[in-house]
Amino acid sequence: MKKFTFIILILIQSCAMNKDVLITISTPYGEMKAILYDETPLHKKNFIELSESGKFDSTTFHRVIENFMIQGGDVNLVSENEIDYTIPAEFNDNLFHRKGEIAAARMGDNVNPDKESSGCQFYIVQGKVYKEEELTLDINALYGGVRRLLQEEEYSDMRQKFIDAQNDPEETQKLAISLSEICEEKYGMQIRKTISDEVLKAYTTVGGVPHLDGAYTVFGRIVEGLDVIDKIASVKTGSADKPVEDIPMTFKIKKISKEKITKDYGYSYPK
């Protein structure tokens, strides 16, 4: 009997481990469905607790910047029970700011050097699509090197090419890129940047906000309803990027198998 009970407990535990939460965020502009990453357990636990308790319900997207992100979840604006705790940062090189990612808002580095996350506020990335060279090259360093190079007499012919192309930004950039290796070798500059194939593909196809990587904890992803992000991001805003009309949201949580999440929403769990 004890052996049978033990087997049942193991089976129950196994079933629980194979399930995950699917969060539905309802807004006046439609629904978004989200998953939360196992790689960020502190943020995942906190977000689930706030969703299940109803504390997120009736909060709004209070800060909206098109081609950047939509921010919400400020429980303190709608509740007397103030949330004043922070969550330790949970950075992961495999989690980055592609479109649809959910990340934690936080106070600035000057008062928050450890980059700890807000206990409730989050943002959803919209961003934009980038060209490959914008991601693989330090453009500011490149142009700084090119300016130095063109002052040298031996590059007078190239200087003339830049003068001829001054009204053609695309051609100007091509010329600058062609000189990147020379600038690196001649001035000891670091112009080329290392970026993984996965990150490069994401930012050049889906888009996102790469300059936030490593600065804010990414802890979830919108797996359905990316168009809702675009709709919210395009609303009219006023002071402090606050939408002129409130955009309230409500949350529902459903536990389903990880296999179903992968099948229905295309998210593959890390092995």
Coordinates of C-alpha atoms in Angstrom, one line a residue:
M1 CA 0.0 0.0 0.0
K2 CA 2.8 2.4 0.9
K3 CA 4.6 1.6 -2.4
F4 CA 1.4 2.3 -4.3
T5 CA 0.9 5.6 -2.5
F6 CA 4.5 6.6 -3.3
I7 CA 4.0 5.8 -7.0
I8 CA 0.8 8.0 -7.0
L9 CA 2.7 10.9 -5.4
I10 CA 5.4 10.6 -8.0
L11 CA 2.9 10.6 -10.8
I12 CA 1.2 13.7 -9.4
Q13 CA 4.5 15.5 -9.0
S14 CA 5.5 14.6 -12.5
C15 CA 2.2 15.9 -13.9
A16 CA 2.6 19.2 -12.0
M17 CA 6.2 19.6 -13.3
N18 CA 4.9 19.2 -16.9
K19 CA 2.4 22.0 -16.5
D20 CA 2.8 25.7 -16.8
V21 CA 0.7 28.9 -16.5
L22 CA -0.8 30.6 -19.5
I23 CA -1.7 34.2 -18.7
T24 CA -4.4 36.0 -20.6
I25 CA -4.2 39.8 -20.5
S26 CA -7.5 41.4 -21.6
T27 CA -7.5 45.0 -22.8
P28 CA -10.0 47.2 -24.8
Y29 CA -7.8 46.5 -27.8
G30 CA -7.9 42.7 -27.6
E31 CA -6.3 39.9 -25.7
M32 CA -2.7 38.9 -25.3
K33 CA -1.6 35.5 -24.1
A34 CA 1.7 35.2 -22.2
I35 CA 4.1 32.7 -20.8
L36 CA 6.7 33.3 -18.1
Y37 CA 10.2 32.0 -18.2
D38 CA 11.4 29.2 -15.8
E39 CA 14.8 30.8 -16.0
T40 CA 13.6 33.8 -14.0
P41 CA 11.9 32.1 -11.1
L42 CA 11.6 35.1 -8.7
H43 CA 9.9 37.3 -11.3
K44 CA 7.7 34.4 -12.5
K45 CA 6.5 33.7 -9.0
N46 CA 5.8 37.3 -8.2
F47 CA 3.9 38.0 -11.5
I48 CA 1.8 34.9 -11.0
E49 CA 0.9 35.9 -7.4
L50 CA -0.1 39.4 -8.5
S51 CA -2.2 38.0 -11.3
E52 CA -3.9 35.4 -9.2
S53 CA -4.7 37.8 -6.4
G54 CA -6.4 40.2 -8.8
K55 CA -4.0 43.1 -7.9
F56 CA -3.2 43.6 -11.6
D57 CA -6.9 43.9 -12.5
S58 CA -7.9 47.5 -13.3
T59 CA -4.3 48.7 -13.5
T60 CA -3.6 50.5 -16.8
F61 CA -0.9 50.9 -19.4
H62 CA 0.1 54.2 -18.0
R63 CA 3.2 54.9 -20.2
V64 CA 3.2 54.2 -23.9
I65 CA 5.9 55.1 -26.4
E66 CA 5.4 53.9 -30.0
N67 CA 8.3 51.9 -31.5
F68 CA 9.6 51.3 -28.0
M69 CA 7.3 49.7 -25.4
I70 CA 4.0 49.8 -23.4
Q71 CA 4.3 49.9 -19.6
G72 CA 1.8 49.1 -17.0
G73 CA 1.0 47.2 -13.8
D74 CA 1.4 50.0 -11.3
V75 CA -0.7 48.5 -8.5
N76 CA 0.0 51.5 -6.3
L77 CA -2.2 53.7 -8.5
V78 CA -5.3 51.6 -7.8
S79 CA -4.6 50.0 -4.4
E80 CA -4.2 51.2 -0.9
N81 CA -1.8 48.3 -0.1
E82 CA 1.4 49.8 -1.5
I83 CA 3.9 47.5 -3.2
D84 CA 7.3 48.9 -2.3
Y85 CA 9.5 45.8 -2.5
T86 CA 12.0 45.1 -5.3
I87 CA 13.1 41.8 -7.0
P88 CA 16.8 40.9 -7.5
A89 CA 17.8 41.1 -11.2
E90 CA 17.7 37.8 -13.1
F91 CA 19.6 38.5 -16.3
N92 CA 20.1 35.7 -18.8
D93 CA 21.9 36.0 -22.1
N94 CA 19.3 33.9 -23.8
L95 CA 16.5 36.3 -22.8
F96 CA 16.6 39.6 -24.7
H97 CA 14.3 42.4 -25.8
R98 CA 12.7 41.1 -29.0
K99 CA 9.2 42.3 -29.8
G100 CA 6.6 40.8 -27.4
E101 CA 9.0 40.2 -24.5
I102 CA 7.8 41.1 -21.0
A103 CA 10.4 42.8 -18.8
A104 CA 10.4 44.4 -15.4
A105 CA 10.5 48.2 -15.0
R106 CA 12.9 49.6 -12.4
M107 CA 14.4 52.7 -10.9
G108 CA 17.5 54.2 -12.5
D109 CA 21.1 53.1 -11.9
N110 CA 21.9 56.2 -9.9
V111 CA 19.6 55.0 -7.1
N112 CA 19.5 51.3 -8.0
P113 CA 23.0 50.2 -9.0
D114 CA 22.1 46.5 -8.7
K115 CA 19.3 46.9 -11.3
E116 CA 16.6 45.4 -9.0
S117 CA 13.2 45.2 -10.6
S118 CA 10.0 46.9 -9.5
G119 CA 7.7 44.7 -7.5
C120 CA 4.8 45.3 -9.9
Q121 CA 5.5 47.5 -12.9
F122 CA 6.4 45.8 -16.2
Y123 CA 6.6 46.6 -19.8
I124 CA 6.0 44.8 -23.1
V125 CA 8.4 45.4 -25.9
Q126 CA 7.4 46.8 -29.3
G127 CA 10.6 48.2 -30.6
K128 CA 11.5 48.3 -34.3
V129 CA 13.2 46.2 -37.0
Y130 CA 16.9 46.9 -37.3
K131 CA 19.4 46.5 -40.2
E132 CA 22.2 44.0 -39.6
E133 CA 24.9 46.7 -39.6
E134 CA 23.1 48.6 -36.8
L135 CA 23.5 45.5 -34.6
T136 CA 27.0 44.3 -35.6
L137 CA 28.8 47.7 -35.7
D138 CA 29.2 50.4 -33.2
I139 CA 28.0 53.2 -35.5
N140 CA 29.2 56.1 -33.4
A141 CA 32.7 54.6 -33.1
L142 CA 32.7 53.9 -36.8
Y143 CA 31.9 57.4 -37.8
G144 CA 34.4 58.7 -35.3
G145 CA 37.1 56.6 -36.9
V146 CA 36.1 57.6 -40.4
R147 CA 36.3 61.3 -39.5
R148 CA 39.9 60.8 -38.3
L149 CA 40.8 58.7 -41.4
L150 CA 39.5 61.3 -43.9
Q151 CA 41.7 64.0 -42.4
E152 CA 44.7 62.1 -43.6
E153 CA 46.1 63.0 -47.0
E154 CA 46.4 59.4 -48.2
Y155 CA 42.6 59.1 -48.0
S156 CA 41.8 62.2 -50.1
D157 CA 40.2 60.1 -52.8
M158 CA 37.8 58.5 -50.3
R159 CA 37.1 62.0 -48.8
Q160 CA 35.9 63.1 -52.2
K161 CA 33.6 60.1 -52.4
F162 CA 32.0 61.1 -49.1
I163 CA 31.6 64.6 -50.4
D164 CA 29.9 63.3 -53.5
A165 CA 27.5 61.1 -51.4
Q166 CA 26.7 63.7 -48.8
N167 CA 23.0 63.8 -49.8
D168 CA 22.7 60.0 -49.9
P169 CA 22.7 58.6 -46.3
E170 CA 22.6 55.0 -47.5
E171 CA 25.7 55.4 -49.7
T172 CA 27.5 57.3 -47.0
Q173 CA 26.9 54.5 -44.5
K174 CA 28.1 51.9 -47.1
L175 CA 31.3 53.9 -47.6
A176 CA 31.8 54.2 -43.8
I177 CA 31.3 50.4 -43.3
S178 CA 33.9 49.7 -46.0
L179 CA 36.5 51.5 -43.9
S180 CA 35.6 49.8 -40.6
E181 CA 38.5 47.2 -40.6
I182 CA 41.0 49.9 -41.6
C183 CA 39.8 52.1 -38.6
E184 CA 40.1 49.2 -36.2
E185 CA 43.6 48.3 -37.3
K186 CA 44.9 51.9 -37.7
Y187 CA 43.5 53.3 -34.4
G188 CA 43.0 50.2 -32.3
M189 CA 39.3 50.8 -32.2
Q190 CA 36.6 48.2 -31.4
I191 CA 33.9 48.8 -34.0
R192 CA 32.6 45.3 -34.7
K193 CA 30.3 43.8 -32.1
T194 CA 29.7 40.2 -31.3
I195 CA 26.0 39.1 -31.5
S196 CA 24.5 35.6 -31.6
D197 CA 22.7 34.4 -34.7
E198 CA 19.5 34.0 -32.8
V199 CA 19.6 37.6 -31.5
L200 CA 20.6 39.0 -34.9
K201 CA 17.7 37.1 -36.6
A202 CA 15.2 38.3 -34.1
Y203 CA 16.1 42.0 -34.2
T204 CA 16.3 42.0 -38.0
T205 CA 13.0 40.3 -38.6
V206 CA 10.6 40.6 -35.6
G207 CA 12.4 43.7 -34.1
G208 CA 12.8 44.8 -30.6
V209 CA 14.9 47.2 -28.3
P210 CA 18.5 45.9 -28.2
H211 CA 19.9 48.7 -26.2
L212 CA 18.0 47.5 -23.1
D213 CA 19.6 44.1 -23.1
G214 CA 21.5 43.3 -19.9
A215 CA 19.9 46.3 -18.2
Y216 CA 16.4 45.2 -17.4
T217 CA 15.2 41.7 -16.5
V218 CA 13.2 39.9 -19.3
F219 CA 11.0 37.3 -17.7
G220 CA 8.1 36.5 -20.1
R221 CA 6.8 36.6 -23.6
I222 CA 3.6 37.4 -25.4
V223 CA 2.9 34.2 -27.5
E224 CA -0.4 35.4 -29.0
G225 CA -1.7 39.0 -29.7
L226 CA 1.4 40.9 -30.9
D227 CA -1.0 43.1 -32.9
V228 CA -2.5 44.3 -29.6
I229 CA 0.9 45.7 -28.6
D230 CA 0.9 47.7 -31.9
K231 CA -2.6 49.0 -31.3
I232 CA -1.9 50.1 -27.8
A233 CA 1.5 51.7 -28.8
S234 CA -0.2 53.8 -31.4
V235 CA -2.8 55.5 -29.1
K236 CA -2.7 59.3 -28.5
T237 CA -0.6 60.2 -25.4
G238 CA -0.2 63.3 -23.3
S239 CA 2.1 64.4 -20.5
A240 CA 4.7 61.7 -19.4
D241 CA 3.6 59.5 -22.3
K242 CA 0.4 58.7 -20.6
P243 CA -2.5 57.7 -22.9
V244 CA -5.2 60.3 -23.2
E245 CA -7.8 57.6 -22.6
D246 CA -7.1 55.0 -19.9
I247 CA -6.2 51.5 -21.1
P248 CA -7.3 49.1 -18.3
M249 CA -6.4 45.4 -18.2
T250 CA -7.5 42.3 -16.4
F251 CA -5.6 39.0 -15.9
K252 CA -6.6 35.4 -16.0
I253 CA -4.4 32.4 -15.3
K254 CA -4.8 28.9 -16.6
K255 CA -2.6 25.9 -15.9
I256 CA -2.0 23.7 -19.0
S257 CA 0.6 21.2 -20.1
K258 CA 3.8 22.5 -21.5
E259 CA 3.3 20.2 -24.5
K260 CA 0.1 22.1 -25.4
I261 CA 1.7 25.5 -25.0
T262 CA 4.4 24.3 -27.4
K263 CA 1.9 22.9 -29.8
D264 CA -0.6 25.8 -29.7
Y265 CA 1.8 28.8 -29.3
G266 CA 5.1 27.6 -30.7
Y267 CA 7.2 28.2 -27.5
S268 CA 9.9 25.5 -26.9
Y269 CA 11.0 25.0 -23.3
P270 CA 14.7 24.8 -22.6
K271 CA 15.9 21.3 -22.1

